[in-house]
């Protein structure tokens, strides 16, 4: 899952980026409204965390511009404490959720995870797809026979991407974008290595190869 964090407070950015990366998100960052608007239109983010008080262009305007261009990326706005009118304006502009500063990082992470599940029409505390259950807290996957495997950070991010898009062809490029952030030296050949490791754990039949196109997560019923 790939996030864009738009925040001009360097210290807060550092803390949030570390916590989100720890939870297995690839995090890009913008510290002003102009860059944020551009990046939000160019890159396929799963969620954008948008501070409203930004240099160069206010967050509210950035959000309105995205929505005007039919960019429906899920957005959580960060608002000043007690500024109820900011939250109302934010929702009117197309925000999906909000958080008042100051907040606990854990709450932001929980809201991001919930928003991603909602945007993919999934509910509940863990992600379920096919007959697998992904525990986002522990970064473990549970098989239907009750067997549980710990996943490395990259395996976890890759499997989450597959489980959120069952039955869809995902190209290596697209998977790479969701597994690594912008600073990482992206090597799409590594995806092959990680797909192989997931197959070893989950069974070969769950992830099919489409030659020249990418991979498909096969959804099993029951
Ligand atoms: Ca700010």
Coordinates of C-alpha atoms and ligand atoms in Angstrom, one line a residue:
X1 CA 0.0 0.0 0.0
X2 CA 1.3 3.4 -1.0
X3 CA 0.6 6.5 1.0
X4 CA 1.2 10.2 0.4
X5 CA 1.8 12.2 3.6
X6 CA 1.3 15.9 3.1
X7 CA 2.6 17.8 6.1
X8 CA 5.0 20.8 6.5
X9 CA 6.0 20.1 10.1
X10 CA 9.3 18.2 9.8
X11 CA 9.3 16.7 13.2
X12 CA 5.7 15.4 12.8
X13 CA 6.5 14.1 9.3
X14 CA 9.5 12.2 10.7
X15 CA 7.4 10.5 13.4
X16 CA 4.5 9.7 11.2
X17 CA 6.7 8.3 8.3
X18 CA 8.5 6.0 10.7
X19 CA 5.3 4.7 12.3
X20 CA 3.6 4.2 8.9
X21 CA 6.6 2.5 7.4
X22 CA 6.7 0.2 10.4
X23 CA 3.1 -0.8 9.6
X24 CA 4.2 -1.8 6.1
X25 CA 3.2 1.2 4.1
X26 CA 5.4 2.7 1.4
X27 CA 5.3 6.4 2.3
X28 CA 5.9 9.4 -0.1
X29 CA 6.0 12.9 1.4
X30 CA 5.2 16.4 0.2
X31 CA 5.7 19.5 2.4
X32 CA 3.6 22.0 0.4
X33 CA 0.3 22.2 -1.4
X34 CA 1.6 22.6 -4.9
X35 CA 3.8 19.5 -4.9
X36 CA 1.1 17.6 -3.0
X37 CA -1.6 18.3 -5.6
X38 CA 0.8 17.3 -8.4
X39 CA 1.9 14.0 -6.7
X40 CA -1.7 13.1 -5.8
X41 CA -2.7 13.3 -9.4
X42 CA 0.3 11.5 -10.8
X43 CA 0.7 8.5 -8.5
X44 CA -1.8 5.8 -7.6
X45 CA -1.9 6.3 -3.9
X46 CA -4.1 4.1 -1.7
X47 CA -4.6 6.9 0.9
X48 CA -3.5 10.5 1.2
X49 CA -3.0 12.1 4.6
X50 CA -3.5 15.8 4.1
X51 CA -2.6 18.6 6.5
X52 CA -4.9 21.6 5.8
X53 CA -2.4 24.3 6.9
X54 CA 0.2 24.2 4.1
X55 CA 2.6 26.6 2.5
X56 CA 2.0 27.6 -1.2
X57 CA -1.5 26.2 -1.5
X58 CA -4.0 25.4 1.4
X59 CA -4.9 21.7 1.8
X60 CA -8.6 22.4 1.3
X61 CA -7.9 23.9 -2.1
X62 CA -5.7 20.9 -3.0
X63 CA -8.5 18.5 -2.0
X64 CA -11.2 20.5 -4.0
X65 CA -9.0 20.5 -7.1
X66 CA -8.5 16.7 -6.9
X67 CA -12.2 16.1 -6.5
X68 CA -13.0 18.5 -9.4
X69 CA -10.8 16.4 -11.6
X70 CA -12.6 13.2 -10.5
X71 CA -9.6 12.1 -8.5
X72 CA -11.3 9.9 -5.8
X73 CA -8.3 8.9 -3.8
X74 CA -9.2 8.3 -0.1
X75 CA -8.2 11.3 1.9
X76 CA -7.7 11.8 5.7
X77 CA -7.4 15.5 6.6
X78 CA -5.4 16.7 9.6
X79 CA -7.1 19.7 11.2
X80 CA -6.4 22.1 14.1
X81 CA -8.0 21.2 17.4
X82 CA -11.4 22.7 18.1
X83 CA -11.7 24.0 14.5
X84 CA -15.0 22.2 13.8
X85 CA -15.7 24.4 10.8
X86 CA -12.5 23.1 9.2
X87 CA -13.8 19.5 9.5
X88 CA -17.2 20.6 7.9
X89 CA -15.4 22.4 5.1
X90 CA -13.1 19.3 4.7
X91 CA -16.0 16.9 4.3
X92 CA -17.8 19.3 1.9
X93 CA -14.6 19.4 -0.2
X94 CA -14.5 15.6 -0.3
X95 CA -12.5 14.3 2.6
X96 CA -13.2 10.7 3.8
X97 CA -12.0 11.1 7.3
X98 CA -10.3 13.6 9.7
X99 CA -8.1 13.7 12.7
X100 CA -7.6 16.7 15.0
X101 CA -4.1 17.7 16.0
X102 CA -2.5 16.7 18.3
X103 CA -3.3 13.0 17.8
X104 CA -1.8 9.6 18.7
X105 CA 0.1 8.0 15.8
X106 CA -1.7 4.7 16.6
X107 CA -5.1 6.4 15.9
X108 CA -3.8 7.7 12.5
X109 CA -2.6 4.2 11.6
X110 CA -5.9 2.6 12.6
X111 CA -7.8 5.2 10.6
X112 CA -5.6 4.6 7.5
X113 CA -6.1 0.8 7.7
X114 CA -9.9 1.2 8.2
X115 CA -10.1 3.7 5.3
X116 CA -8.2 1.3 3.0
X117 CA -10.6 -1.6 4.0
X118 CA -13.6 0.6 3.4
X119 CA -12.3 1.8 0.0
X120 CA -12.0 -1.8 -1.0
X121 CA -15.4 -2.8 0.5
X122 CA -13.8 -4.9 3.2
X123 CA -14.9 -4.7 6.8
X124 CA -13.5 -6.1 10.1
X125 CA -10.2 -5.9 11.9
X126 CA -8.2 -8.1 9.7
X127 CA -8.1 -8.4 6.0
X128 CA -9.8 -11.4 4.5
X129 CA -9.7 -12.5 0.9
X130 CA -10.3 -15.9 -0.5
X131 CA -9.8 -18.3 2.4
X132 CA -6.8 -16.4 3.9
X133 CA -6.8 -14.0 6.8
X134 CA -4.1 -11.3 7.0
X135 CA -3.4 -9.9 10.5
X136 CA -2.2 -6.4 9.9
X137 CA -1.1 -5.8 13.5
X138 CA 1.2 -8.9 13.7
X139 CA 2.0 -9.1 9.9
X140 CA 0.9 -12.7 9.8
X141 CA -1.2 -14.7 7.4
X142 CA -3.6 -17.5 8.5
X143 CA -4.4 -20.4 6.2
X144 CA -7.8 -22.2 6.3
X145 CA -6.3 -25.1 8.2
X146 CA -5.3 -22.7 11.0
X147 CA -1.6 -22.7 10.1
X148 CA -0.1 -19.2 10.6
X149 CA 3.0 -17.7 9.0
X150 CA 5.0 -14.7 10.0
X151 CA 5.7 -12.4 7.0
X152 CA 8.6 -10.1 6.3
X153 CA 7.8 -6.5 5.6
X154 CA 8.0 -6.9 1.9
X155 CA 6.1 -10.2 1.8
X156 CA 3.3 -8.6 3.9
X157 CA 3.0 -5.5 1.7
X158 CA 2.9 -7.7 -1.4
X159 CA 0.3 -10.1 -0.1
X160 CA -1.9 -7.2 1.1
X161 CA -1.8 -5.8 -2.4
X162 CA -2.8 -9.1 -3.8
X163 CA -5.6 -9.7 -1.3
X164 CA -7.1 -6.2 -1.9
X165 CA -7.2 -6.9 -5.7
X166 CA -8.3 -10.5 -6.1
X167 CA -8.8 -11.8 -9.6
X168 CA -7.0 -8.7 -11.2
X169 CA -3.9 -8.9 -13.2
X170 CA -1.2 -6.9 -11.3
X171 CA 1.9 -6.0 -13.3
X172 CA 5.3 -6.2 -11.8
X173 CA 5.6 -2.4 -12.1
X174 CA 2.3 -1.8 -10.3
X175 CA 3.3 -4.2 -7.5
X176 CA 6.7 -2.6 -7.2
X177 CA 5.0 0.8 -6.7
X178 CA 2.9 -0.5 -3.9
X179 CA 5.7 -2.4 -2.2
X180 CA 8.5 0.2 -2.2
X181 CA 8.4 3.9 -1.6
X182 CA 9.9 6.5 -4.0
X183 CA 13.3 6.6 -2.5
X184 CA 13.9 2.9 -2.9
X185 CA 15.9 1.7 -5.7
X186 CA 13.1 -0.1 -7.4
X187 CA 13.9 -3.4 -9.0
X188 CA 10.8 -5.1 -10.4
X189 CA 12.8 -8.4 -10.6
X190 CA 12.7 -8.6 -6.9
X191 CA 8.9 -9.0 -7.1
X192 CA 9.5 -12.5 -8.6
X193 CA 11.6 -13.5 -5.6
X194 CA 8.9 -12.4 -3.2
X195 CA 6.1 -14.0 -5.2
X196 CA 8.1 -17.3 -5.0
X197 CA 8.4 -16.9 -1.2
X198 CA 4.7 -16.3 -0.8
X199 CA 3.9 -19.3 -3.0
X200 CA 6.2 -21.4 -0.7
X201 CA 4.1 -20.3 2.3
X202 CA 0.6 -20.2 0.9
X203 CA 0.7 -22.9 -1.8
X204 CA 1.7 -22.5 -5.5
X205 CA -1.9 -22.3 -6.9
X206 CA -2.9 -19.0 -5.1
X207 CA -0.8 -16.7 -7.2
X208 CA -0.9 -17.4 -10.9
X209 CA 1.6 -16.0 -13.5
X210 CA 0.3 -14.3 -16.6
X211 CA 3.2 -14.3 -19.0
X212 CA 4.3 -10.8 -20.0
X213 CA 1.5 -9.2 -18.0
X214 CA 2.0 -10.0 -14.3
X215 CA 0.3 -12.0 -11.5
X216 CA -3.2 -12.8 -10.3
X217 CA -4.3 -13.6 -6.8
X218 CA -6.7 -16.5 -7.2
X219 CA -9.8 -16.3 -5.0
X220 CA -10.9 -19.5 -3.6
X221 CA -14.4 -20.0 -2.3
X222 CA -14.8 -22.0 1.0
Ligands
LIG1 CA1 0.7 22.7 8.8

